[in-house]
Amino acid sequence: MSTQGRRKVKVGVLGAYRGTGMINYCKVADNAELVAICDKYVPALEKQKEICGDNIAYYTSFDEFIKHDMDAVILANYANEHAPFAIRCFEAGKHVFSEVIPCQNMKEAVELVEAVEKSGLIYAFGENYCYMPAPYEMKKLYREGKIGEFEYGECEYLHNTESIWHSITYGQPEHWRNNVPSNFYCTHSLGPIIHITGLRPVSVIGIEGKHTERRFRTGAKCGSFGLEMVELDNGGWVKSIHDGLYKNSIWYSVYGSHGRMESAREDALLGDVSRIYVNADEYSGEYKDRPVETYEPHQFADDKVAKAFGHGGSDFYCMYHFIEKILGNPEADIIDIYEALDMGIVGLLAYRSVLNGGVPVRVPNLRNKEEREEYRNDTACCDPNVAGDALLPSFSRGNPEIDPAIYKEMEKRYLEEFEADTGYVNAAFNQSSGNEIKDSSSDPALTGARQTMSEKES
């Protein structure tokens, strides 16, 4: 499929910090053009201006930003504020790529799905872990019937962020990361299983880790991890665990009716989510001895450009598919609003299970309009700005008392790091900078990507 003669999608980015990867995608892509960046934090905006130059517009006001001449908006703002900004984008006639999480309560979920439907525009959920090499290959193989029907899966996104907490919360006591419950940020673990199988969650049992010394040291009020036992609509089950246990782990395992596939464990030092293992019979009951297949898959024939981007190249691919969807490519693989809510509301409802002693909680199918009415005014969440009388604690046993000096120290460390342009702040502003691929206009990972995708999926 030729790329010549096609227009570039004009993109604006809300969020100068996390949005860096999306900004840099537009710099090297042949299908997108960066036209504007918006952030209320002026120093971050100024830093992007130093990097990107004067050829684009910069805004501190979202009201002014949304008026800019652009086709699509990337929402890389605070994770608990995506839904209301997405709705405003749709009302302004813009396609939306939303970072995780899609919404922070069920009322927002209903409002968001209805805004997407009313607009007729593209909504793509940026759950980048779905596009990591092993999970993405698992999707392809599962849809081909490699392991049969899904029966059970396990997924882990364990990320101890204590060492960078000052860099990602800025010392703000009200920052969403300091106040959401442990089950909230569930899509990095559960999301790939949903995307692999195409199945829908129907019920969830939630478990919350204890509040630890690590949490006290950072100022976070939630438990150390969230765990969900999720029943899918074919009767299969998933164990999803995520958040802040001491040692990191990103791992996915899927059991079917005649086989298993999984990514490599990090401690094996064999490529973790870049490597897949497949152990499958050709049919149930065969029980034939055969070698386990293992390899490092690639979405495109040449992944050089993608690998320069964060999260195993997945930051490149989820943006690529979003832009291609806008341009009408029928093979563009996005996570639409329904699948996004399937992934995201599980965490919200799992915490309700926690608060009610671990009872199973039904997960509604928000594709069905009649199921939305129960949740239309359901504001229950941990954000006092939107919860009203339905404010929930961040920890099921009650919010712990955090010494204000903790936040002061976090703020001090963040400002020092920002001014010195070191550590995580430096890494965030230079992620997937494209320095390795300055002359990328003829790179096959970009200009030949659509053709390669067609060949790979045919």
Tab-separated table of C-alpha atoms in Angstrom:
chain	number	residue	atom	x	y	z
A	1	MET	CA	0.000	0.000	0.000
A	2	SER	CA	1.696	3.176	-1.165
A	3	THR	CA	2.158	6.105	1.225
A	4	GLN	CA	2.662	8.629	-1.561
A	5	GLY	CA	0.041	11.335	-2.024
A	6	ARG	CA	-1.600	10.764	1.355
A	7	ARG	CA	-2.128	13.654	3.716
A	8	LYS	CA	-0.588	13.860	7.146
A	9	VAL	CA	-2.932	13.937	10.125
A	10	LYS	CA	-2.520	17.181	12.079
A	11	VAL	CA	-1.951	16.300	15.731
A	12	GLY	CA	-2.064	18.311	18.944
A	13	VAL	CA	-0.729	16.937	22.240
A	14	LEU	CA	-2.116	17.728	25.696
A	15	GLY	CA	0.667	16.960	28.166
A	16	ALA	CA	4.232	18.085	27.543
A	17	TYR	CA	5.771	15.474	29.858
A	18	ARG	CA	4.245	12.050	29.155
A	19	GLY	CA	3.305	13.338	25.719
A	20	THR	CA	6.942	13.397	24.603
A	21	GLY	CA	6.762	9.961	22.994
A	22	MET	CA	3.705	10.969	20.964
A	23	ILE	CA	5.327	14.285	20.053
A	24	ASN	CA	8.395	12.470	18.761
A	25	TYR	CA	6.288	9.981	16.840
A	26	CYS	CA	4.921	12.897	14.823
A	27	LYS	CA	8.461	14.089	14.093
A	28	VAL	CA	9.500	10.859	12.384
A	29	ALA	CA	6.233	9.499	11.028
A	30	ASP	CA	5.155	9.822	7.418
A	31	ASN	CA	1.455	9.911	8.353
A	32	ALA	CA	1.308	12.571	11.099
A	33	GLU	CA	2.312	16.169	11.707
A	34	LEU	CA	2.680	17.849	15.098
A	35	VAL	CA	0.945	21.244	15.129
A	36	ALA	CA	0.390	22.159	18.811
A	37	ILE	CA	1.316	21.289	22.396
A	38	CYS	CA	-0.647	22.273	25.497
A	39	ASP	CA	0.373	22.099	29.144
A	40	LYS	CA	-0.575	24.199	32.166
A	41	TYR	CA	2.949	23.835	33.571
A	42	VAL	CA	4.927	26.547	31.806
A	43	PRO	CA	8.459	25.175	32.464
A	44	ALA	CA	7.543	21.869	30.790
A	45	LEU	CA	6.058	23.724	27.860
A	46	GLU	CA	9.164	25.873	27.550
A	47	LYS	CA	11.344	22.775	27.577
A	48	GLN	CA	9.346	21.310	24.697
A	49	LYS	CA	9.677	24.611	22.860
A	50	GLU	CA	13.464	24.368	23.191
A	51	ILE	CA	13.310	20.882	21.712
A	52	CYS	CA	10.632	21.330	19.030
A	53	GLY	CA	11.248	24.905	17.919
A	54	ASP	CA	8.891	27.652	16.767
A	55	ASN	CA	7.140	25.865	13.930
A	56	ILE	CA	4.292	24.687	16.139
A	57	ALA	CA	1.909	26.446	18.529
A	58	TYR	CA	2.162	26.296	22.323
A	59	TYR	CA	-0.732	26.774	24.727
A	60	THR	CA	-1.228	26.897	28.481
A	61	SER	CA	-5.013	27.131	28.014
A	62	PHE	CA	-6.924	24.067	26.836
A	63	ASP	CA	-9.777	26.367	25.794
A	64	GLU	CA	-7.472	28.019	23.269
A	65	PHE	CA	-5.640	24.817	22.323
A	66	ILE	CA	-8.833	23.023	21.296
A	67	LYS	CA	-9.593	25.797	18.769
A	68	HIS	CA	-6.348	25.108	16.891
A	69	ASP	CA	-6.597	23.728	13.363
A	70	MET	CA	-5.906	20.034	13.974
A	71	ASP	CA	-7.474	16.667	13.236
A	72	ALA	CA	-6.637	14.762	16.405
A	73	VAL	CA	-5.705	15.305	20.035
A	74	ILE	CA	-3.414	13.117	22.136
A	75	LEU	CA	-4.462	13.100	25.797
A	76	ALA	CA	-1.317	12.636	27.865
A	77	ASN	CA	-2.620	14.604	30.838
A	78	TYR	CA	-3.395	13.274	34.320
A	79	ALA	CA	-4.794	9.736	34.234
A	80	ASN	CA	-7.883	10.629	36.271
A	81	GLU	CA	-8.832	13.475	33.911
A	82	HIS	CA	-8.921	11.791	30.505
A	83	ALA	CA	-12.680	11.369	30.098
A	84	PRO	CA	-13.802	15.013	30.457
A	85	PHE	CA	-11.052	16.240	28.128
A	86	ALA	CA	-11.870	13.512	25.592
A	87	ILE	CA	-15.510	14.567	25.606
A	88	ARG	CA	-14.535	18.185	24.943
A	89	CYS	CA	-12.345	17.067	22.051
A	90	PHE	CA	-15.203	15.148	20.463
A	91	GLU	CA	-17.498	18.130	20.879
A	92	ALA	CA	-14.875	20.181	19.011
A	93	GLY	CA	-14.720	17.650	16.165
A	94	LYS	CA	-11.332	16.093	17.001
A	95	HIS	CA	-10.319	12.438	16.969
A	96	VAL	CA	-8.901	11.277	20.321
A	97	PHE	CA	-6.001	9.120	21.407
A	98	SER	CA	-6.305	8.720	25.173
A	99	GLU	CA	-3.552	7.582	27.467
A	100	VAL	CA	-4.539	5.184	30.245
A	101	ILE	CA	-6.919	5.134	32.179
A	102	PRO	CA	-10.141	5.903	30.206
A	103	CYS	CA	-12.180	7.219	33.156
A	104	GLN	CA	-12.145	7.437	36.948
A	105	ASN	CA	-15.765	6.567	37.707
A	106	MET	CA	-18.742	4.884	36.070
A	107	LYS	CA	-20.563	8.138	35.351
A	108	GLU	CA	-17.618	9.221	33.229
A	109	ALA	CA	-17.619	5.836	31.486
A	110	VAL	CA	-21.224	6.329	30.370
A	111	GLU	CA	-20.642	9.923	29.310
A	112	LEU	CA	-17.508	8.988	27.395
A	113	VAL	CA	-18.993	6.105	25.412
A	114	GLU	CA	-21.992	8.216	24.471
A	115	ALA	CA	-19.781	11.127	23.396
A	116	VAL	CA	-17.803	8.810	21.099
A	117	GLU	CA	-20.973	7.362	19.592
A	118	LYS	CA	-22.528	10.787	19.068
A	119	SER	CA	-19.408	12.206	17.407
A	120	GLY	CA	-18.756	9.393	14.937
A	121	LEU	CA	-15.046	10.133	15.403
A	122	ILE	CA	-12.132	7.843	16.242
A	123	TYR	CA	-11.335	7.028	19.872
A	124	ALA	CA	-8.177	4.997	20.433
A	125	PHE	CA	-7.034	3.892	23.862
A	126	GLY	CA	-3.279	4.079	24.342
A	127	GLU	CA	-2.791	0.846	26.262
A	128	ASN	CA	0.687	0.419	24.858
A	129	TYR	CA	1.400	-2.886	26.614
A	130	CYS	CA	-1.005	-4.537	24.161
A	131	TYR	CA	1.467	-3.648	21.399
A	132	MET	CA	4.587	-5.036	23.049
A	133	PRO	CA	6.169	-7.791	20.949
A	134	ALA	CA	5.106	-10.884	22.886
A	135	PRO	CA	1.507	-9.889	23.727
A	136	TYR	CA	0.940	-8.629	20.201
A	137	GLU	CA	2.216	-11.886	18.732
A	138	MET	CA	0.004	-13.781	21.187
A	139	LYS	CA	-3.014	-11.969	19.771
A	140	LYS	CA	-2.095	-13.014	16.225
A	141	LEU	CA	-1.509	-16.638	17.236
A	142	TYR	CA	-4.631	-16.832	19.411
A	143	ARG	CA	-6.839	-15.539	16.600
A	144	GLU	CA	-5.281	-18.190	14.336
A	145	GLY	CA	-6.348	-20.888	16.815
A	146	LYS	CA	-2.823	-21.802	17.897
A	147	ILE	CA	-3.793	-22.799	21.467
A	148	GLY	CA	-7.542	-23.266	21.089
A	149	GLU	CA	-10.183	-21.566	23.235
A	150	PHE	CA	-9.065	-19.426	26.132
A	151	GLU	CA	-9.398	-21.059	29.561
A	152	TYR	CA	-7.071	-19.181	31.926
A	153	GLY	CA	-4.542	-16.382	31.903
A	154	GLU	CA	-2.153	-14.585	34.210
A	155	CYS	CA	-0.771	-11.102	33.756
A	156	GLU	CA	1.623	-8.972	35.767
A	157	TYR	CA	2.557	-5.329	35.639
A	158	LEU	CA	4.610	-4.829	38.784
A	159	HIS	CA	6.517	-1.568	38.849
A	160	ASN	CA	8.185	-0.267	41.995
A	161	THR	CA	8.248	3.472	41.284
A	162	GLU	CA	9.575	4.638	44.654
A	163	SER	CA	12.874	5.826	43.158
A	164	ILE	CA	11.087	8.056	40.614
A	165	TRP	CA	8.013	9.009	42.640
A	166	HIS	CA	9.170	12.607	42.997
A	167	SER	CA	9.557	12.787	39.203
A	168	ILE	CA	6.031	11.593	38.449
A	169	THR	CA	4.050	13.269	41.263
A	170	TYR	CA	6.021	16.540	41.597
A	171	GLY	CA	5.421	16.634	45.359
A	172	GLN	CA	1.716	17.347	44.891
A	173	PRO	CA	-0.368	15.833	47.716
A	174	GLU	CA	-3.432	15.915	45.458
A	175	HIS	CA	-1.696	14.208	42.529
A	176	TRP	CA	-3.757	11.304	41.224
A	177	ARG	CA	-0.994	8.785	41.877
A	178	ASN	CA	-1.072	9.669	45.571
A	179	ASN	CA	-4.824	9.190	45.850
A	180	VAL	CA	-6.140	6.445	43.546
A	181	PRO	CA	-6.781	2.966	45.012
A	182	SER	CA	-4.446	0.098	44.208
A	183	ASN	CA	-6.872	-1.523	41.728
A	184	PHE	CA	-7.212	1.654	39.617
A	185	TYR	CA	-4.234	1.256	37.255
A	186	CYS	CA	-5.148	-2.205	35.979
A	187	THR	CA	-4.896	-1.963	32.200
A	188	HIS	CA	-1.145	-2.591	31.796
A	189	SER	CA	-1.735	-6.058	33.224
A	190	LEU	CA	-5.282	-6.976	32.177
A	191	GLY	CA	-5.380	-5.023	28.910
A	192	PRO	CA	-3.192	-7.337	26.802
A	193	ILE	CA	-5.243	-10.415	27.809
A	194	ILE	CA	-8.436	-8.659	26.681
A	195	HIS	CA	-6.774	-7.585	23.430
A	196	ILE	CA	-5.294	-11.040	22.787
A	197	THR	CA	-8.550	-12.926	23.235
A	198	GLY	CA	-11.213	-10.411	22.206
A	199	LEU	CA	-13.220	-11.586	25.222
A	200	ARG	CA	-15.132	-9.366	27.634
A	201	PRO	CA	-15.008	-9.298	31.458
A	202	VAL	CA	-18.306	-10.137	33.135
A	203	SER	CA	-17.378	-10.190	36.837
A	204	VAL	CA	-14.457	-9.307	39.094
A	205	ILE	CA	-13.215	-10.061	42.584
A	206	GLY	CA	-10.782	-7.475	43.939
A	207	ILE	CA	-7.889	-7.842	46.380
A	208	GLU	CA	-5.804	-5.007	47.809
A	209	GLY	CA	-2.243	-5.219	49.109
A	210	LYS	CA	-1.347	-3.768	52.481
A	211	HIS	CA	-0.112	-0.214	52.904
A	212	THR	CA	3.650	-0.480	53.169
A	213	GLU	CA	6.634	1.517	54.335
A	214	ARG	CA	7.365	2.273	50.658
A	215	ARG	CA	3.994	3.985	50.359
A	216	PHE	CA	4.625	6.080	53.469
A	217	ARG	CA	8.010	7.158	52.115
A	218	THR	CA	6.440	8.447	48.886
A	219	GLY	CA	3.146	9.816	50.158
A	220	ALA	CA	0.895	7.370	48.287
A	221	LYS	CA	-2.219	6.385	50.242
A	222	CYS	CA	-3.156	3.120	48.505
A	223	GLY	CA	-2.114	-0.471	49.115
A	224	SER	CA	1.089	-1.889	47.687
A	225	PHE	CA	-0.615	-3.776	44.844
A	226	GLY	CA	-3.974	-4.494	43.266
A	227	LEU	CA	-5.122	-7.948	42.231
A	228	GLU	CA	-8.198	-8.890	40.241
A	229	MET	CA	-9.725	-12.267	39.542
A	230	VAL	CA	-11.689	-11.629	36.362
A	231	GLU	CA	-14.257	-13.922	34.765
A	232	LEU	CA	-14.543	-13.524	30.981
A	233	ASP	CA	-17.639	-14.023	28.881
A	234	ASN	CA	-16.604	-17.487	27.678
A	235	GLY	CA	-16.224	-18.763	31.252
A	236	GLY	CA	-12.434	-18.410	31.360
A	237	TRP	CA	-10.601	-16.634	34.197
A	238	VAL	CA	-7.731	-14.172	34.454
A	239	LYS	CA	-5.536	-13.346	37.443
A	240	SER	CA	-4.296	-9.779	37.046
A	241	ILE	CA	-1.782	-8.230	39.451
A	242	HIS	CA	-0.244	-4.777	39.171
A	243	ASP	CA	1.361	-1.815	40.874
A	244	GLY	CA	4.121	-1.519	43.434
A	245	LEU	CA	5.615	-4.756	44.741
A	246	TYR	CA	9.329	-4.393	45.411
A	247	LYS	CA	10.727	-6.145	42.323
A	248	ASN	CA	9.437	-5.369	38.839
A	249	SER	CA	7.747	-7.885	36.560
A	250	ILE	CA	5.983	-7.606	33.213
A	251	TRP	CA	4.670	-11.000	32.176
A	252	TYR	CA	1.748	-12.542	30.301
A	253	SER	CA	0.618	-16.165	30.104
A	254	VAL	CA	-2.396	-17.559	28.246
A	255	TYR	CA	-3.753	-21.110	28.498
A	256	GLY	CA	-6.048	-22.496	25.808
A	257	SER	CA	-7.838	-25.766	25.199
A	258	HIS	CA	-4.761	-27.321	23.570
A	259	GLY	CA	-1.760	-25.222	24.549
A	260	ARG	CA	-0.095	-22.317	26.283
A	261	MET	CA	1.854	-19.224	25.266
A	262	GLU	CA	3.696	-16.780	27.462
A	263	SER	CA	6.330	-14.086	27.478
A	264	ALA	CA	9.755	-14.541	29.039
A	265	ARG	CA	10.237	-13.725	32.709
A	266	GLU	CA	12.398	-10.653	33.380
A	267	ASP	CA	14.751	-12.541	35.668
A	268	ALA	CA	15.524	-15.028	32.903
A	269	LEU	CA	17.306	-12.190	31.040
A	270	LEU	CA	16.061	-13.532	27.712
A	271	GLY	CA	14.178	-10.516	26.413
A	272	ASP	CA	11.139	-10.510	28.763
A	273	VAL	CA	8.165	-9.081	26.778
A	274	SER	CA	10.180	-9.161	23.566
A	275	ARG	CA	10.292	-12.974	23.619
A	276	ILE	CA	7.441	-15.461	23.317
A	277	TYR	CA	7.198	-19.163	24.196
A	278	VAL	CA	4.560	-21.358	22.561
A	279	ASN	CA	3.821	-24.879	23.816
A	280	ALA	CA	0.815	-26.238	21.947
A	281	ASP	CA	-0.686	-29.359	20.433
A	282	GLU	CA	-2.450	-29.174	17.095
A	283	TYR	CA	-5.709	-30.288	18.724
A	284	SER	CA	-7.025	-31.120	22.188
A	285	GLY	CA	-6.070	-34.656	23.189
A	286	GLU	CA	-3.093	-34.992	20.836
A	287	TYR	CA	-0.412	-34.972	23.600
A	288	LYS	CA	2.461	-35.087	21.168
A	289	ASP	CA	6.002	-34.341	22.297
A	290	ARG	CA	7.383	-31.427	20.333
A	291	PRO	CA	9.912	-28.672	21.078
A	292	VAL	CA	8.643	-25.467	22.657
A	293	GLU	CA	8.709	-22.672	20.080
A	294	THR	CA	10.509	-19.521	21.198
A	295	TYR	CA	11.426	-16.401	19.258
A	296	GLU	CA	11.381	-12.602	19.306
A	297	PRO	CA	8.496	-11.441	17.100
A	298	HIS	CA	8.297	-8.236	15.066
A	299	GLN	CA	5.241	-6.309	13.934
A	300	PHE	CA	6.987	-4.950	10.878
A	301	ALA	CA	9.854	-6.441	8.900
A	302	ASP	CA	12.153	-3.672	10.100
A	303	ASP	CA	11.549	-2.500	13.678
A	304	LYS	CA	14.527	-0.123	13.825
A	305	VAL	CA	12.426	3.002	14.217
A	306	ALA	CA	9.929	1.456	16.632
A	307	LYS	CA	12.669	0.207	18.946
A	308	ALA	CA	13.831	3.789	19.467
A	309	PHE	CA	10.512	4.433	21.196
A	310	GLY	CA	9.548	3.607	24.760
A	311	HIS	CA	8.024	0.469	26.238
A	312	GLY	CA	9.563	-1.988	23.822
A	313	GLY	CA	8.501	-0.017	20.768
A	314	SER	CA	4.848	-0.139	21.763
A	315	ASP	CA	4.629	3.658	22.068
A	316	PHE	CA	5.330	3.783	18.329
A	317	TYR	CA	2.822	1.121	17.346
A	318	CYS	CA	-0.214	2.347	19.266
A	319	MET	CA	0.262	5.806	17.730
A	320	TYR	CA	0.861	4.336	14.284
A	321	HIS	CA	-2.384	2.360	14.357
A	322	PHE	CA	-4.376	5.376	15.624
A	323	ILE	CA	-3.179	7.605	12.803
A	324	GLU	CA	-3.733	4.850	10.253
A	325	LYS	CA	-7.302	4.388	11.519
A	326	ILE	CA	-8.003	8.082	10.905
A	327	LEU	CA	-6.583	7.722	7.388
A	328	GLY	CA	-8.940	4.838	6.667
A	329	ASN	CA	-6.553	1.886	6.769
A	330	PRO	CA	-8.883	-1.105	7.387
A	331	GLU	CA	-6.067	-3.080	9.008
A	332	ALA	CA	-5.320	-0.450	11.658
A	333	ASP	CA	-5.514	-2.204	15.026
A	334	ILE	CA	-6.783	0.239	17.644
A	335	ILE	CA	-8.353	-0.306	21.044
A	336	ASP	CA	-11.767	1.310	20.600
A	337	ILE	CA	-13.970	2.829	23.285
A	338	TYR	CA	-15.774	-0.416	24.113
A	339	GLU	CA	-12.601	-2.442	24.532
A	340	ALA	CA	-11.012	0.430	26.463
A	341	LEU	CA	-13.855	0.420	28.970
A	342	ASP	CA	-13.748	-3.385	29.182
A	343	MET	CA	-10.144	-2.979	30.328
A	344	GLY	CA	-10.519	0.109	32.497
A	345	ILE	CA	-13.725	-0.241	34.486
A	346	VAL	CA	-12.603	-3.627	35.837
A	347	GLY	CA	-10.239	-1.797	38.194
A	348	LEU	CA	-12.942	0.599	39.358
A	349	LEU	CA	-15.315	-2.259	40.113
A	350	ALA	CA	-12.592	-4.436	41.646
A	351	TYR	CA	-12.077	-1.780	44.303
A	352	ARG	CA	-15.798	-1.899	45.085
A	353	SER	CA	-15.310	-5.616	45.610
A	354	VAL	CA	-12.459	-4.838	48.012
A	355	LEU	CA	-14.602	-2.352	49.942
A	356	ASN	CA	-17.341	-4.987	50.247
A	357	GLY	CA	-15.167	-7.779	51.567
A	358	GLY	CA	-14.127	-9.377	48.291
A	359	VAL	CA	-17.560	-10.219	46.896
A	360	PRO	CA	-17.826	-10.649	43.103
A	361	VAL	CA	-19.001	-7.533	41.269
A	362	ARG	CA	-20.721	-7.651	37.897
A	363	VAL	CA	-18.947	-5.852	35.043
A	364	PRO	CA	-21.513	-4.231	32.717
A	365	ASN	CA	-21.302	-4.341	28.940
A	366	LEU	CA	-21.493	-0.652	28.084
A	367	ARG	CA	-22.091	-1.485	24.426
A	368	ASN	CA	-25.675	-2.068	25.566
A	369	LYS	CA	-27.481	1.206	26.161
A	370	GLU	CA	-29.880	-0.344	28.661
A	371	GLU	CA	-26.986	-1.336	30.921
A	372	ARG	CA	-25.753	2.246	31.159
A	373	GLU	CA	-28.679	3.642	33.156
A	374	GLU	CA	-27.588	2.037	36.428
A	375	TYR	CA	-24.304	3.949	36.261
A	376	ARG	CA	-25.366	7.246	34.674
A	377	ASN	CA	-25.044	9.189	37.926
A	378	ASP	CA	-22.510	6.933	39.663
A	379	THR	CA	-19.699	9.272	40.710
A	380	ALA	CA	-18.040	6.977	43.260
A	381	CYS	CA	-14.247	7.411	43.181
A	382	CYS	CA	-11.355	8.809	45.236
A	383	ASP	CA	-11.300	12.256	43.618
A	384	PRO	CA	-13.076	14.847	45.805
A	385	ASN	CA	-13.432	17.153	42.816
A	386	VAL	CA	-15.894	14.832	41.079
A	387	ALA	CA	-17.110	12.254	43.619
A	388	GLY	CA	-19.402	14.511	45.623
A	389	ASP	CA	-21.144	12.479	48.326
A	390	ALA	CA	-19.757	9.252	46.840
A	391	LEU	CA	-16.121	9.914	47.811
A	392	LEU	CA	-14.202	6.680	48.455
A	393	PRO	CA	-11.076	6.251	50.583
A	394	SER	CA	-7.815	5.543	48.754
A	395	PHE	CA	-7.205	2.578	51.051
A	396	SER	CA	-10.000	0.269	52.165
A	397	ARG	CA	-9.050	0.511	55.846
A	398	GLY	CA	-9.067	4.299	55.712
A	399	ASN	CA	-6.588	6.804	54.337
A	400	PRO	CA	-3.259	6.727	56.185
A	401	GLU	CA	-1.922	9.948	57.662
A	402	ILE	CA	0.982	11.194	55.541
A	403	ASP	CA	3.503	13.638	56.998
A	404	PRO	CA	3.330	16.853	54.897
A	405	ALA	CA	7.131	16.914	54.982
A	406	ILE	CA	7.093	13.912	52.636
A	407	TYR	CA	5.475	15.979	49.903
A	408	LYS	CA	7.813	18.899	50.522
A	409	GLU	CA	10.785	16.594	50.052
A	410	MET	CA	9.278	15.126	46.890
A	411	GLU	CA	8.737	18.618	45.475
A	412	LYS	CA	12.285	19.643	46.333
A	413	ARG	CA	13.766	16.592	44.613
A	414	TYR	CA	11.612	17.068	41.524
A	415	LEU	CA	12.523	20.748	41.099
A	416	GLU	CA	16.219	19.987	41.537
A	417	GLU	CA	16.002	17.263	38.913
A	418	PHE	CA	14.031	19.466	36.536
A	419	GLU	CA	16.466	22.363	36.824
A	420	ALA	CA	19.478	20.093	36.376
A	421	ASP	CA	17.806	18.222	33.505
A	422	THR	CA	18.890	14.890	34.960
A	423	GLY	CA	17.434	11.553	35.983
A	424	TYR	CA	13.913	10.535	35.068
A	425	VAL	CA	12.964	14.063	34.010
A	426	ASN	CA	15.708	14.068	31.407
A	427	ALA	CA	14.715	10.599	30.253
A	428	ALA	CA	11.054	11.615	29.968
A	429	PHE	CA	11.805	14.620	27.786
A	430	ASN	CA	14.204	12.667	25.589
A	431	GLN	CA	12.293	9.404	25.202
A	432	SER	CA	12.149	8.203	21.614
A	433	SER	CA	13.769	11.454	20.555
A	434	GLY	CA	14.507	10.179	17.091
A	435	ASN	CA	18.185	11.146	17.347
A	436	GLU	CA	19.104	7.655	16.153
A	437	ILE	CA	16.802	7.969	13.144
A	438	LYS	CA	17.091	11.561	11.976
A	439	ASP	CA	16.954	10.579	8.319
A	440	SER	CA	13.897	8.367	8.599
A	441	SER	CA	11.907	9.521	5.592
A	442	SER	CA	12.873	6.449	3.601
A	443	ASP	CA	13.094	3.972	6.466
A	444	PRO	CA	11.089	0.818	5.683
A	445	ALA	CA	9.760	0.702	9.226
A	446	LEU	CA	7.849	3.890	8.363
A	447	THR	CA	7.310	4.193	4.638
A	448	GLY	CA	6.803	0.482	4.086
A	449	ALA	CA	4.951	-0.216	7.303
A	450	ARG	CA	1.452	-0.443	5.864
A	451	GLN	CA	2.571	-2.851	3.142
A	452	THR	CA	4.415	-4.969	5.681
A	453	MET	CA	1.414	-5.053	7.997
A	454	SER	CA	-0.798	-6.178	5.136
A	455	GLU	CA	1.607	-8.980	4.272
A	456	LYS	CA	2.003	-10.062	7.885
A	457	GLU	CA	-1.721	-10.221	8.639
A	458	SER	CA	-2.827	-11.770	5.351
